[in-house]
Coordinates of C-alpha atoms in Angstrom, one line a residue:
Chain A
X1180 CA -10.0 -12.4 22.9
X1181 CA -9.7 -15.4 25.2
X1182 CA -11.7 -18.2 26.8
X1183 CA -12.6 -20.0 23.6
X1184 CA -14.8 -23.0 23.5
X1185 CA -16.8 -24.9 20.8
X1186 CA -19.4 -22.2 20.7
X1187 CA -17.3 -19.1 20.3
X1188 CA -14.0 -20.1 18.7
X1189 CA -15.2 -19.8 15.1
X1190 CA -16.2 -16.2 15.6
X1191 CA -13.0 -15.5 17.4
X1192 CA -10.9 -16.7 14.4
X1193 CA -13.1 -14.7 12.0
X1194 CA -12.6 -11.7 14.2
X1195 CA -8.8 -12.2 14.0
X1196 CA -9.1 -11.5 10.3
X1197 CA -10.5 -8.0 10.7
X1198 CA -7.1 -6.5 10.0
X1199 CA -6.8 -8.2 6.6
X1200 CA -6.2 -5.5 4.0
X1201 CA -6.9 -7.6 0.9
X1202 CA -10.6 -8.1 0.4
X1203 CA -10.3 -11.4 -1.6
X1204 CA -7.8 -12.8 0.9
X1205 CA -10.2 -12.0 3.7
X1206 CA -13.2 -13.5 1.8
X1207 CA -11.3 -16.7 1.2
X1208 CA -9.9 -16.9 4.7
X1209 CA -13.3 -16.3 6.3
X1210 CA -14.9 -19.0 4.1
X1211 CA -12.1 -21.4 4.9
X1212 CA -12.5 -20.9 8.6
X1213 CA -16.3 -21.3 8.5
X1214 CA -16.4 -24.4 6.4
X1215 CA -13.4 -26.0 8.1
X1216 CA -14.8 -25.5 11.6
X1217 CA -18.2 -26.8 10.4
X1218 CA -16.5 -29.9 9.1
X1219 CA -14.7 -30.4 12.4
X1220 CA -17.8 -29.8 14.5
X1221 CA -19.7 -32.3 12.4
X1222 CA -17.3 -35.2 12.6
X1223 CA -15.9 -34.4 16.1
X1224 CA -12.5 -35.9 15.5
X1225 CA -10.7 -37.7 18.3
X1226 CA -7.3 -36.3 19.0
X1227 CA -5.8 -39.5 17.3
X1228 CA -7.9 -38.8 14.2
X1229 CA -6.8 -35.2 14.2
X1230 CA -3.2 -36.3 14.4
X1231 CA -3.9 -38.8 11.6
X1232 CA -5.2 -35.9 9.4
X1233 CA -2.0 -33.9 10.2
X1234 CA 0.2 -36.9 9.3
X1235 CA -1.9 -37.5 6.1
X1236 CA -1.4 -33.9 4.9
X1237 CA 2.2 -34.0 5.8
X1238 CA 2.9 -37.2 3.8
X1239 CA 0.9 -35.8 0.9
X1240 CA 3.1 -32.7 0.7
X1241 CA 6.3 -34.7 1.2
X1242 CA 5.3 -37.1 -1.7
X1243 CA 5.4 -34.2 -4.1
X1244 CA 8.4 -33.9 -6.4
X1245 CA 9.2 -32.6 -9.9
X1246 CA 7.3 -35.5 -11.4
X1247 CA 4.6 -36.1 -8.8
X1248 CA 1.9 -33.8 -7.4
X1249 CA 0.1 -35.7 -4.7
X1250 CA -2.0 -32.7 -3.7
X1251 CA -3.4 -32.4 -7.2
X1252 CA -4.2 -36.1 -7.0
X1253 CA -6.0 -35.4 -3.8
X1254 CA -8.0 -32.5 -5.3
X1255 CA -8.7 -34.7 -8.4
X1256 CA -10.0 -37.7 -6.4
X1257 CA -12.2 -35.6 -4.2
X1258 CA -13.9 -34.1 -7.2
X1259 CA -12.5 -30.6 -6.4
X1260 CA -10.5 -30.2 -9.5
X1261 CA -13.5 -30.9 -11.8
X1262 CA -15.6 -28.6 -9.7
X1263 CA -13.1 -25.8 -10.1
X1264 CA -12.9 -26.6 -13.8
X1265 CA -16.7 -26.3 -14.1
X1266 CA -16.8 -23.0 -12.2
X1267 CA -14.2 -21.6 -14.5
X1268 CA -15.7 -22.8 -17.8
X1269 CA -19.3 -21.7 -17.9
X1270 CA -19.2 -21.7 -21.7
X1271 CA -21.9 -22.1 -24.3
X1272 CA -23.0 -25.7 -24.7
X1273 CA -21.9 -26.0 -28.3
X1274 CA -18.2 -25.5 -27.5
X1275 CA -15.8 -28.2 -26.4
X1276 CA -16.4 -29.3 -22.8
X1277 CA -13.5 -29.0 -20.5
X1278 CA -11.8 -31.3 -18.0
X1279 CA -8.9 -31.1 -15.5
X1280 CA -5.3 -30.6 -16.5
X1281 CA -4.2 -33.5 -14.4
X1282 CA -0.8 -34.1 -12.8
X1283 CA 1.0 -35.2 -16.0
X1284 CA 1.0 -32.0 -18.0
X1285 CA 4.5 -30.7 -18.9
X1286 CA 4.9 -27.1 -20.2
X1287 CA 8.2 -27.7 -22.0
X1288 CA 6.9 -30.3 -24.5
X1289 CA 8.5 -30.3 -28.0
X1290 CA 7.1 -28.7 -31.1
X1291 CA 6.5 -31.2 -33.9
X1292 CA 5.5 -30.8 -37.6
X1293 CA 2.0 -31.9 -38.2
X1294 CA 1.9 -35.6 -38.9
X1295 CA 4.9 -36.6 -36.8
X1296 CA 5.0 -39.7 -34.7
X1297 CA 5.2 -38.6 -31.0
X1298 CA 5.8 -42.0 -29.4
X1299 CA 9.4 -43.2 -29.6
X1300 CA 9.7 -45.7 -26.8
X1301 CA 6.5 -47.7 -27.0
X1302 CA 5.7 -50.5 -29.6
X1303 CA 2.0 -50.5 -28.6
X1304 CA -0.9 -50.6 -31.2
X1305 CA -0.7 -47.8 -33.7
X1306 CA -2.9 -44.7 -33.3
X1307 CA -3.6 -42.0 -35.8
X1308 CA -5.1 -38.8 -34.3
X1309 CA -6.9 -36.5 -36.6
X1310 CA -8.3 -33.3 -35.1
X1311 CA -10.0 -30.2 -36.3
X1312 CA -10.3 -26.9 -34.4
X1313 CA -13.1 -24.5 -35.2
X1314 CA -14.8 -21.5 -33.7
X1315 CA -18.4 -21.7 -32.6
X1316 CA -19.6 -20.5 -36.0
X1317 CA -17.9 -23.4 -37.7
X1318 CA -14.9 -21.5 -39.1
X1319 CA -11.5 -23.2 -38.9
X1320 CA -9.0 -21.7 -36.5
X1321 CA -5.7 -21.5 -38.3
X1322 CA -2.4 -21.7 -36.3
X1323 CA -4.1 -22.8 -33.1
X1324 CA -1.6 -24.3 -30.6
X1325 CA -2.4 -27.9 -29.8
X1326 CA -0.7 -29.4 -26.8
X1327 CA -1.3 -33.2 -26.4
X1328 CA -0.1 -35.8 -24.0
X1329 CA -1.2 -39.4 -23.2
X1330 CA -0.2 -42.6 -21.5
X1331 CA 1.3 -45.6 -23.3
X1332 CA -0.4 -49.0 -24.0
X1333 CA 0.5 -50.1 -20.5
X1334 CA -1.0 -47.0 -18.9
X1335 CA 2.2 -45.2 -18.0
X1336 CA 3.2 -41.6 -18.9
X1337 CA 6.7 -40.8 -19.8
X1338 CA 7.5 -39.3 -16.4
X1339 CA 6.4 -42.6 -14.7
X1340 CA 8.8 -44.8 -16.7
X1341 CA 12.1 -46.2 -15.5
X1342 CA 15.1 -43.9 -15.8
X1343 CA 17.1 -44.4 -19.0
X1344 CA 14.1 -44.0 -21.3
X1345 CA 13.7 -40.7 -23.1
X1346 CA 12.7 -37.9 -20.7
X1347 CA 9.7 -36.7 -22.7
X1348 CA 7.6 -39.0 -24.9
X1349 CA 4.0 -39.2 -26.1
X1350 CA 3.6 -35.5 -25.7
X1351 CA 3.9 -32.8 -28.3
X1352 CA 2.9 -29.3 -29.5
X1353 CA 1.4 -28.7 -33.0
X1354 CA -0.1 -25.8 -34.8
X1355 CA -3.2 -26.3 -36.9
X1356 CA -2.9 -25.9 -40.7
X1357 CA -4.9 -23.5 -43.0
X1358 CA -8.0 -25.6 -42.6
X1359 CA -7.8 -25.8 -38.8
X1360 CA -6.6 -29.4 -38.9
X1361 CA -3.8 -31.2 -37.1
X1362 CA -2.8 -34.9 -37.0
X1363 CA -0.2 -37.1 -35.5
X1364 CA 0.8 -40.7 -35.0
X1365 CA 1.3 -42.4 -31.6
X1366 CA 0.2 -45.5 -29.7
X1367 CA -3.3 -46.3 -28.3
X1368 CA -3.2 -45.4 -24.6
X1369 CA -4.5 -47.8 -22.0
X1370 CA -6.7 -47.2 -18.9
X1371 CA -4.4 -46.7 -15.9
X1372 CA -4.4 -46.3 -12.1
X1373 CA -3.4 -42.9 -10.9
X1374 CA -0.2 -43.2 -8.9
X1375 CA -1.5 -45.0 -5.9
X1376 CA 1.6 -45.8 -3.8
X1377 CA 1.1 -42.7 -1.7
X1378 CA -1.4 -41.2 0.8
X1379 CA -4.0 -40.7 -1.9
X1380 CA -3.8 -44.3 -2.9
X1381 CA -4.2 -45.3 0.8
X1382 CA -7.2 -43.0 1.0
X1383 CA -8.9 -44.6 -2.1
X1384 CA -8.2 -48.0 -0.5
X1385 CA -9.8 -47.0 2.7
X1386 CA -12.8 -45.5 0.8
X1387 CA -13.3 -48.7 -1.1
X1388 CA -12.5 -47.0 -4.5
X1389 CA -10.5 -48.3 -7.4
X1390 CA -7.7 -45.9 -8.7
X1391 CA -8.4 -46.2 -12.4
X1392 CA -9.0 -43.6 -15.1
X1393 CA -10.5 -44.7 -18.5
X1394 CA -8.1 -44.5 -21.5
X1395 CA -7.9 -41.0 -22.9
X1396 CA -5.7 -38.5 -24.7
X1397 CA -5.2 -35.0 -23.2
X1398 CA -5.5 -31.8 -25.3
X1399 CA -4.8 -28.2 -24.4
X1400 CA -6.0 -25.9 -27.2
X1401 CA -5.3 -22.1 -27.4
X1402 CA -5.5 -19.5 -30.1
X1403 CA -5.5 -15.6 -30.0
X1404 CA -9.1 -14.4 -29.5
X1405 CA -10.3 -17.6 -28.0
X1406 CA -10.6 -19.1 -24.6
X1407 CA -8.0 -21.8 -23.9
X1408 CA -9.6 -25.2 -23.6
X1409 CA -8.1 -28.1 -21.5
X1410 CA -9.8 -31.4 -22.1
X1411 CA -9.5 -35.1 -22.6
X1412 CA -10.9 -37.3 -25.4
X1413 CA -11.9 -40.6 -24.0
X1414 CA -12.0 -43.9 -25.9
X1415 CA -15.4 -45.5 -26.2
X1416 CA -15.9 -48.9 -24.7
X1417 CA -13.5 -48.5 -21.8
X1418 CA -14.7 -50.3 -18.6
X1419 CA -13.9 -47.3 -16.4
X1420 CA -15.9 -44.7 -18.3
X1421 CA -18.6 -44.8 -15.6
X1422 CA -16.2 -44.8 -12.6
X1423 CA -13.4 -42.5 -13.5
X1424 CA -11.6 -41.9 -10.2
X1425 CA -11.2 -38.1 -11.0
X1426 CA -14.8 -37.6 -12.3
X1427 CA -13.6 -36.3 -15.7
X1428 CA -15.8 -38.2 -18.2
X1429 CA -18.4 -36.4 -20.3
X1430 CA -20.4 -38.1 -23.0
X1431 CA -19.4 -35.4 -25.5
X1432 CA -15.7 -36.2 -25.0
X1433 CA -16.0 -39.9 -25.8
X1434 CA -15.1 -41.1 -29.2
X1435 CA -15.1 -44.5 -30.8
X1436 CA -11.8 -45.6 -32.2
X1437 CA -12.2 -46.6 -35.9
X1438 CA -10.1 -49.4 -37.3
X1439 CA -8.5 -48.9 -40.8
X1440 CA -8.0 -51.5 -43.5
X1441 CA -4.5 -50.3 -44.1
X1442 CA -5.1 -47.8 -46.8
X1443 CA -5.9 -44.1 -46.3
X1444 CA -7.5 -42.4 -43.3
X1445 CA -10.6 -40.1 -43.6
X1446 CA -8.2 -37.2 -43.4
X1447 CA -6.2 -38.5 -46.4
X1448 CA -3.2 -39.9 -44.5
X1449 CA -1.6 -43.3 -45.3
X1450 CA -2.1 -45.8 -42.6
X1451 CA -0.8 -49.3 -41.9
X1452 CA -3.3 -52.0 -41.2
X1453 CA -4.6 -52.3 -37.6
X1454 CA -4.0 -48.6 -37.0
X1455 CA -6.7 -47.1 -34.8
X1456 CA -8.2 -43.7 -35.7
X1457 CA -9.1 -41.1 -33.2
X1458 CA -10.9 -38.2 -34.7
X1459 CA -12.3 -35.2 -32.8
X1460 CA -13.7 -31.8 -33.7
X1461 CA -12.8 -29.1 -31.1
X1462 CA -14.8 -25.9 -30.8
X1463 CA -13.1 -23.0 -28.9
X1464 CA -15.3 -20.4 -27.3
X1465 CA -14.7 -16.8 -28.2
X1466 CA -12.9 -14.7 -25.6
X1467 CA -15.4 -12.3 -24.1
X1468 CA -15.0 -8.7 -25.3
X1469 CA -14.0 -6.1 -22.8
Chain B
X813 CA -21.3 -41.8 -13.6
X814 CA -20.3 -39.1 -16.1
X815 CA -21.2 -35.6 -17.3
X816 CA -20.4 -33.8 -14.0
X817 CA -21.1 -30.2 -13.5
X818 CA -21.4 -27.7 -10.6
X819 CA -24.8 -29.1 -9.7
X820 CA -24.2 -32.8 -9.7
X821 CA -20.5 -33.4 -8.9
X822 CA -20.8 -33.3 -5.1
X823 CA -23.4 -36.1 -5.1
X824 CA -21.3 -38.0 -7.6
X825 CA -18.3 -38.0 -5.3
X826 CA -20.5 -38.9 -2.3
X827 CA -21.9 -41.8 -4.5
X828 CA -18.3 -43.0 -5.1
X829 CA -18.0 -43.6 -1.4
X830 CA -20.8 -46.2 -1.3
X831 CA -18.4 -49.1 -1.3
X832 CA -16.6 -47.9 1.8
X833 CA -16.6 -50.7 4.3
X834 CA -15.6 -48.7 7.4
X835 CA -18.5 -46.6 8.7
X836 CA -16.3 -44.0 10.4
X837 CA -14.1 -43.6 7.3
X838 CA -17.2 -43.2 5.2
X839 CA -18.7 -40.6 7.6
X840 CA -15.5 -38.5 7.6
X841 CA -15.0 -38.8 3.9
X842 CA -18.6 -37.7 3.2
X843 CA -18.4 -34.8 5.5
X844 CA -15.1 -33.7 4.0
X845 CA -16.5 -33.8 0.5
X846 CA -19.6 -31.9 1.4
X847 CA -17.8 -29.1 3.4
X848 CA -14.9 -28.9 0.9
X849 CA -17.2 -28.6 -2.1
X850 CA -19.4 -26.0 -0.2
X851 CA -16.2 -24.0 0.4
X852 CA -15.2 -24.1 -3.2
X853 CA -18.7 -23.2 -4.4
X854 CA -18.8 -20.3 -2.1
X855 CA -15.4 -18.7 -3.1
X856 CA -15.4 -19.8 -6.7
X857 CA -11.6 -19.9 -7.0
X858 CA -10.0 -19.0 -10.3
X859 CA -7.7 -21.7 -11.7
X860 CA -4.7 -19.6 -10.5
X861 CA -6.1 -19.4 -7.0
X862 CA -6.6 -23.2 -7.0
X863 CA -3.0 -23.7 -8.2
X864 CA -2.0 -21.3 -5.4
X865 CA -3.8 -23.4 -2.8
X866 CA -2.1 -26.6 -4.1
X867 CA 1.3 -24.9 -3.9
X868 CA 0.6 -23.6 -0.4
X869 CA -0.4 -27.1 0.9
X870 CA 2.7 -28.6 -0.9
X871 CA 5.0 -26.1 0.7
X872 CA 3.4 -26.7 4.1
X873 CA 4.1 -30.4 3.9
X874 CA 7.6 -29.9 2.6
X875 CA 8.4 -27.5 5.5
X876 CA 7.8 -30.3 8.0
X877 CA 10.8 -32.0 9.6
X878 CA 11.8 -33.7 12.8
X879 CA 11.7 -30.3 14.6
X880 CA 9.0 -28.4 12.6
X881 CA 5.4 -29.3 12.0
X882 CA 4.0 -26.7 9.7
X883 CA 0.6 -28.4 9.4
X884 CA 0.1 -28.3 13.1
X885 CA 0.9 -24.6 13.0
X886 CA -1.7 -24.2 10.2
X887 CA -4.3 -26.1 12.4
X888 CA -3.3 -24.0 15.4
X889 CA -3.5 -20.6 13.6
X890 CA -6.9 -21.4 12.0
X891 CA -8.3 -22.3 15.5
X892 CA -8.8 -25.9 14.5
X893 CA -6.5 -27.3 17.2
X894 CA -8.3 -25.5 20.0
X895 CA -11.6 -26.6 18.5
X896 CA -10.5 -30.2 18.5
X897 CA -9.2 -29.8 22.0
X898 CA -12.6 -28.4 23.2
X899 CA -14.5 -31.2 21.6
X900 CA -12.3 -33.8 23.3
X901 CA -12.3 -32.2 26.8
X902 CA -15.9 -31.6 27.8
X903 CA -15.0 -31.9 31.5
X904 CA -16.5 -30.5 34.6
X905 CA -15.8 -26.8 35.1
X906 CA -13.9 -27.2 38.3
X907 CA -11.1 -29.2 36.7
X908 CA -8.1 -27.7 34.9
X909 CA -8.9 -26.3 31.5
X910 CA -7.1 -27.7 28.5
X911 CA -5.2 -26.3 25.6
X912 CA -3.4 -27.5 22.5
X913 CA -0.2 -29.6 22.8
X914 CA 1.5 -27.3 20.3
X915 CA 4.4 -28.2 17.9
X916 CA 7.1 -28.2 20.5
X917 CA 6.2 -31.1 22.7
X918 CA 8.9 -33.8 22.8
X919 CA 8.1 -37.3 24.2
X920 CA 11.6 -38.2 25.2
X921 CA 12.2 -35.5 27.8
X922 CA 14.3 -36.4 30.7
X923 CA 13.1 -37.4 34.2
X924 CA 14.3 -35.0 36.9
X925 CA 14.2 -35.2 40.7
X926 CA 11.7 -32.6 42.1
X927 CA 13.4 -29.3 42.6
X928 CA 15.9 -29.6 39.8
X929 CA 16.9 -26.7 37.6
X930 CA 15.8 -27.6 34.0
X931 CA 17.4 -24.8 32.1
X932 CA 21.1 -25.3 31.4
X933 CA 21.7 -22.9 28.5
X934 CA 19.9 -19.8 29.3
X935 CA 21.0 -17.1 31.8
X936 CA 17.5 -15.4 31.8
X937 CA 15.7 -14.2 34.9
X938 CA 15.2 -17.0 37.5
X939 CA 11.9 -18.7 37.8
X940 CA 10.6 -21.1 40.5
X941 CA 7.6 -23.2 39.5
X942 CA 5.6 -24.6 42.4
X943 CA 2.7 -26.8 41.4
X944 CA 0.1 -29.0 43.1
X945 CA -2.0 -31.7 41.5
X946 CA -5.4 -32.7 43.0
X947 CA -8.5 -34.6 42.1
X948 CA -11.8 -32.8 41.9
X949 CA -12.5 -33.6 45.5
X950 CA -9.4 -31.7 46.7
X951 CA -7.3 -34.8 47.4
X952 CA -3.6 -34.7 46.3
X953 CA -2.6 -37.0 43.5
X954 CA 0.6 -38.7 44.5
X955 CA 3.1 -39.8 41.8
X956 CA 1.3 -38.0 39.0
X957 CA 3.6 -37.6 35.9
X958 CA 4.3 -33.9 35.1
X959 CA 5.7 -33.1 31.7
X960 CA 6.7 -29.5 31.3
X961 CA 8.3 -27.5 28.6
X962 CA 8.7 -23.8 27.8
X963 CA 10.6 -21.2 25.7
X964 CA 13.6 -19.2 27.0
X965 CA 13.7 -15.5 27.9
X966 CA 14.2 -14.7 24.2
X967 CA 11.2 -16.8 23.2
X968 CA 13.0 -19.8 21.7
X969 CA 12.5 -23.4 22.5
X970 CA 15.5 -25.7 22.6
X971 CA 14.7 -27.2 19.2
X972 CA 14.8 -23.8 17.7
X973 CA 18.3 -23.0 18.9
X974 CA 21.5 -23.0 17.0
X975 CA 23.2 -26.4 16.6
X976 CA 25.9 -26.9 19.3
X977 CA 23.6 -26.2 22.2
X978 CA 22.2 -29.1 24.2
X979 CA 19.6 -31.0 22.3
X980 CA 16.9 -30.9 25.0
X981 CA 16.6 -28.0 27.4
X982 CA 13.8 -26.3 29.4
X983 CA 11.8 -29.5 29.3
X984 CA 11.5 -32.2 32.0
X985 CA 9.4 -34.9 33.6
X986 CA 8.7 -35.0 37.3
X987 CA 6.5 -37.0 39.6
X988 CA 4.4 -35.4 42.3
X989 CA 5.4 -36.1 46.0
X990 CA 3.3 -37.5 48.8
X991 CA 1.3 -34.2 49.0
X992 CA 0.7 -34.0 45.2
X993 CA 3.4 -31.3 44.9
X994 CA 6.2 -30.7 42.4
X995 CA 8.6 -27.8 41.9
X996 CA 11.5 -26.9 39.7
X997 CA 13.8 -24.1 38.8
X998 CA 14.1 -22.6 35.3
X999 CA 14.1 -19.2 33.5
X1000 CA 11.1 -16.9 32.9
X1001 CA 9.9 -17.6 29.4
X1002 CA 9.2 -14.7 27.0
X1003 CA 6.3 -14.2 24.5
X1004 CA 7.4 -15.4 21.1
X1005 CA 6.3 -15.5 17.4
X1006 CA 5.5 -19.0 16.1
X1007 CA 8.0 -20.0 13.5
X1008 CA 6.9 -17.7 10.7
X1009 CA 9.4 -18.1 7.9
X1010 CA 7.2 -20.7 6.2
X1011 CA 3.8 -20.8 4.4
X1012 CA 1.9 -20.3 7.7
X1013 CA 3.9 -17.1 8.4
X1014 CA 3.1 -15.9 4.9
X1015 CA -0.6 -16.7 5.5
X1016 CA -0.6 -14.7 8.7
X1017 CA 1.1 -11.8 6.9
X1018 CA -1.5 -11.8 4.2
X1019 CA -4.3 -12.0 6.8
X1020 CA -2.9 -9.0 8.6
X1021 CA -2.2 -11.0 11.8
X1022 CA 0.8 -11.0 14.1
X1023 CA 2.5 -14.3 14.8
X1024 CA 2.9 -13.9 18.6
X1025 CA 1.9 -16.1 21.5
X1026 CA 1.8 -14.7 25.1
X1027 CA 4.5 -16.1 27.5
X1028 CA 3.5 -19.5 28.9
X1029 CA 4.7 -22.7 30.4
X1030 CA 3.4 -26.0 29.0
X1031 CA 2.2 -28.8 31.2
X1032 CA 1.0 -32.3 30.5
X1033 CA -0.3 -34.1 33.6
X1034 CA -1.3 -37.8 33.8
X1035 CA -2.0 -40.3 36.6
X1036 CA -3.7 -43.7 36.7
X1037 CA -7.5 -43.3 37.1
X1038 CA -7.5 -39.7 35.8
X1039 CA -7.9 -38.0 32.4
X1040 CA -4.6 -36.7 31.0
X1041 CA -4.6 -33.0 30.9
X1042 CA -2.6 -30.9 28.4
X1043 CA -2.5 -27.2 29.2
X1044 CA -0.5 -24.0 29.4
X1045 CA -0.1 -21.6 32.3
X1046 CA 0.1 -18.1 31.0
X1047 CA 1.9 -15.2 32.7
X1048 CA -0.4 -12.3 33.6
X1049 CA 0.4 -8.9 32.1
X1050 CA 1.6 -10.2 28.7
X1051 CA 0.6 -7.9 25.9
X1052 CA -0.5 -10.8 23.7
X1053 CA -3.0 -12.4 26.1
X1054 CA -5.9 -11.0 24.1
X1055 CA -4.5 -11.9 20.6
X1056 CA -2.8 -15.2 21.0
X1057 CA -2.3 -16.4 17.4
X1058 CA -3.4 -19.9 18.3
X1059 CA -6.4 -18.9 20.4
X1060 CA -5.2 -20.8 23.5
X1061 CA -5.7 -18.3 26.3
X1062 CA -8.2 -18.9 29.1
X1063 CA -8.6 -16.7 32.1
X1064 CA -8.4 -19.6 34.5
X1065 CA -4.9 -20.5 33.1
X1066 CA -3.4 -17.0 33.7
X1067 CA -1.3 -16.6 36.8
X1068 CA 0.5 -13.6 38.2
X1069 CA 4.3 -14.1 38.7
X1070 CA 5.2 -13.2 42.3
X1071 CA 8.5 -11.6 43.1
X1072 CA 10.4 -12.9 46.0
X1073 CA 12.6 -11.0 48.4
X1074 CA 15.4 -13.6 48.2
X1075 CA 14.4 -15.8 51.1
X1076 CA 12.0 -18.7 51.1
X1077 CA 9.1 -19.4 48.7
X1078 CA 5.5 -20.1 49.8
X1079 CA 6.3 -23.8 49.2
X1080 CA 9.3 -23.6 51.5
X1081 CA 12.1 -23.5 49.0
X1082 CA 15.1 -21.2 49.2
X1083 CA 15.2 -18.6 46.5
X1084 CA 17.7 -16.0 45.3
X1085 CA 16.5 -12.4 45.1
X1086 CA 14.6 -11.4 41.9
X1087 CA 13.4 -15.0 41.4
X1088 CA 9.9 -15.0 39.9
X1089 CA 7.4 -17.5 41.4
X1090 CA 4.9 -19.3 39.2
X1091 CA 2.4 -21.3 41.3
X1092 CA -0.6 -23.2 40.0
X1093 CA -3.0 -25.8 41.3
X1094 CA -4.0 -28.4 38.7
X1095 CA -7.2 -30.5 39.1
X1096 CA -7.4 -33.7 37.0
X1097 CA -10.8 -35.0 36.0
X1098 CA -11.7 -38.6 37.0
X1099 CA -11.6 -41.1 34.2
X1100 CA -15.1 -42.1 33.4
X1101 CA -16.0 -45.6 34.7
X1102 CA -16.9 -48.2 32.1

């Protein structure tokens, strides 16, 4: 194989994959080569533009650290993460809709007893979250694992705060009770820009896009026999609901915060005045039987 | 914009680019989104595969350093670099064909007088390079800048050698003489594997591809009034000429090494016995008139 030009190089690269022993690797590699070459042939990059793309990808990788995943941000802001999410969650319509995990999930969050406050460092407006987890037939799922995480009232996650604050905050794991319920206390999260001091922020700038996500609380829900669900619940009224920079908003995931009069919540929990209530009913799909 | 699924998310991301003020940025961004989404829709990655892709890109960025550009290697091994090269060099057929710059070019190479030896550290087999630079009408180009670089007889570039050796070696800048000629002494380069201890090496392994490039000498040639040419000259007989891992070989760039009898070269230079002669005539395209 030699003498490659614009007309024959794509086939030459495809031919070079003929010794690939793993069918899925070969399928992905071939598709990558075809689509990547089609992209390059369409835009006909100058050599300076190609060098700019190399530099952009290099900076993106070098921006990644234990608390920052710039390539996930890139995938999120190009709509790829939500596309992959949709492809992997072709569930019945009456189960809870899914969204991306996002770059702020932490596996090692702490277990809390139901009802615990999970925000130690923020003095933002009080939030009471009351959730219920059911199967698609309306039966409560007992002992489901709830992982939840969210930003504070200034729009920052724990991992984005200055050093000196508690390492993990506003994130917790709970298990549902005998009626499939869980509840916890925290602070009302604010809308926030995704970290935009890196290459992805520069890309959004160049594309004329703002970096904001509407206010939301993340949930990951899992229980034996059911599909694991990763989702957000968004707060109604947020100005960014129609322009979420990562394309995550679905109407069925938006809930109106209720204000309390400082007495007892619908779930029967005592609340101080001005506490906002976020309630949501999650429905997990059954795992397909083999 | 909300409620995105597999059918509408691509258009939603395209719509988000409507505020982009720079036409070229918008064109590239739109093409990227269309082709990237088409790729994802074709392969339908699992979430684990998507996470694997994120990890691969992250490792690729983090492998880059002052002397290692893993994203260029990725572009090279996927045939993208040669495609970009072809798109940017649609010259007349009778001018010298171009190839990729590759990851081992160094801008700050040293100027040498014509005829100098440029390999200080290697005791490999002796090489005499005799080149001529002409325009497409056969006139010599006087004072053309020749930048040349190559690997040693074990297949390593200077920047890949152990610390303690000279920083720059087997790379030099010359200017052609009054007859458009240049010549220098060095060692015969060997075929070599591209650096394959990183993510690109792992990709090649998974794809069942070897990492080798056939033996070659790099040249970058520039002169006022002419297009700059980046190319390689390959050594005939190399076993990897038909499977260059970066798809760079063109028949017109292959030359047979001549053996000398230890007397005088065709260019009139004294040579020791067993010196190999590499001769090549370079033809630079005229710069288009504005």
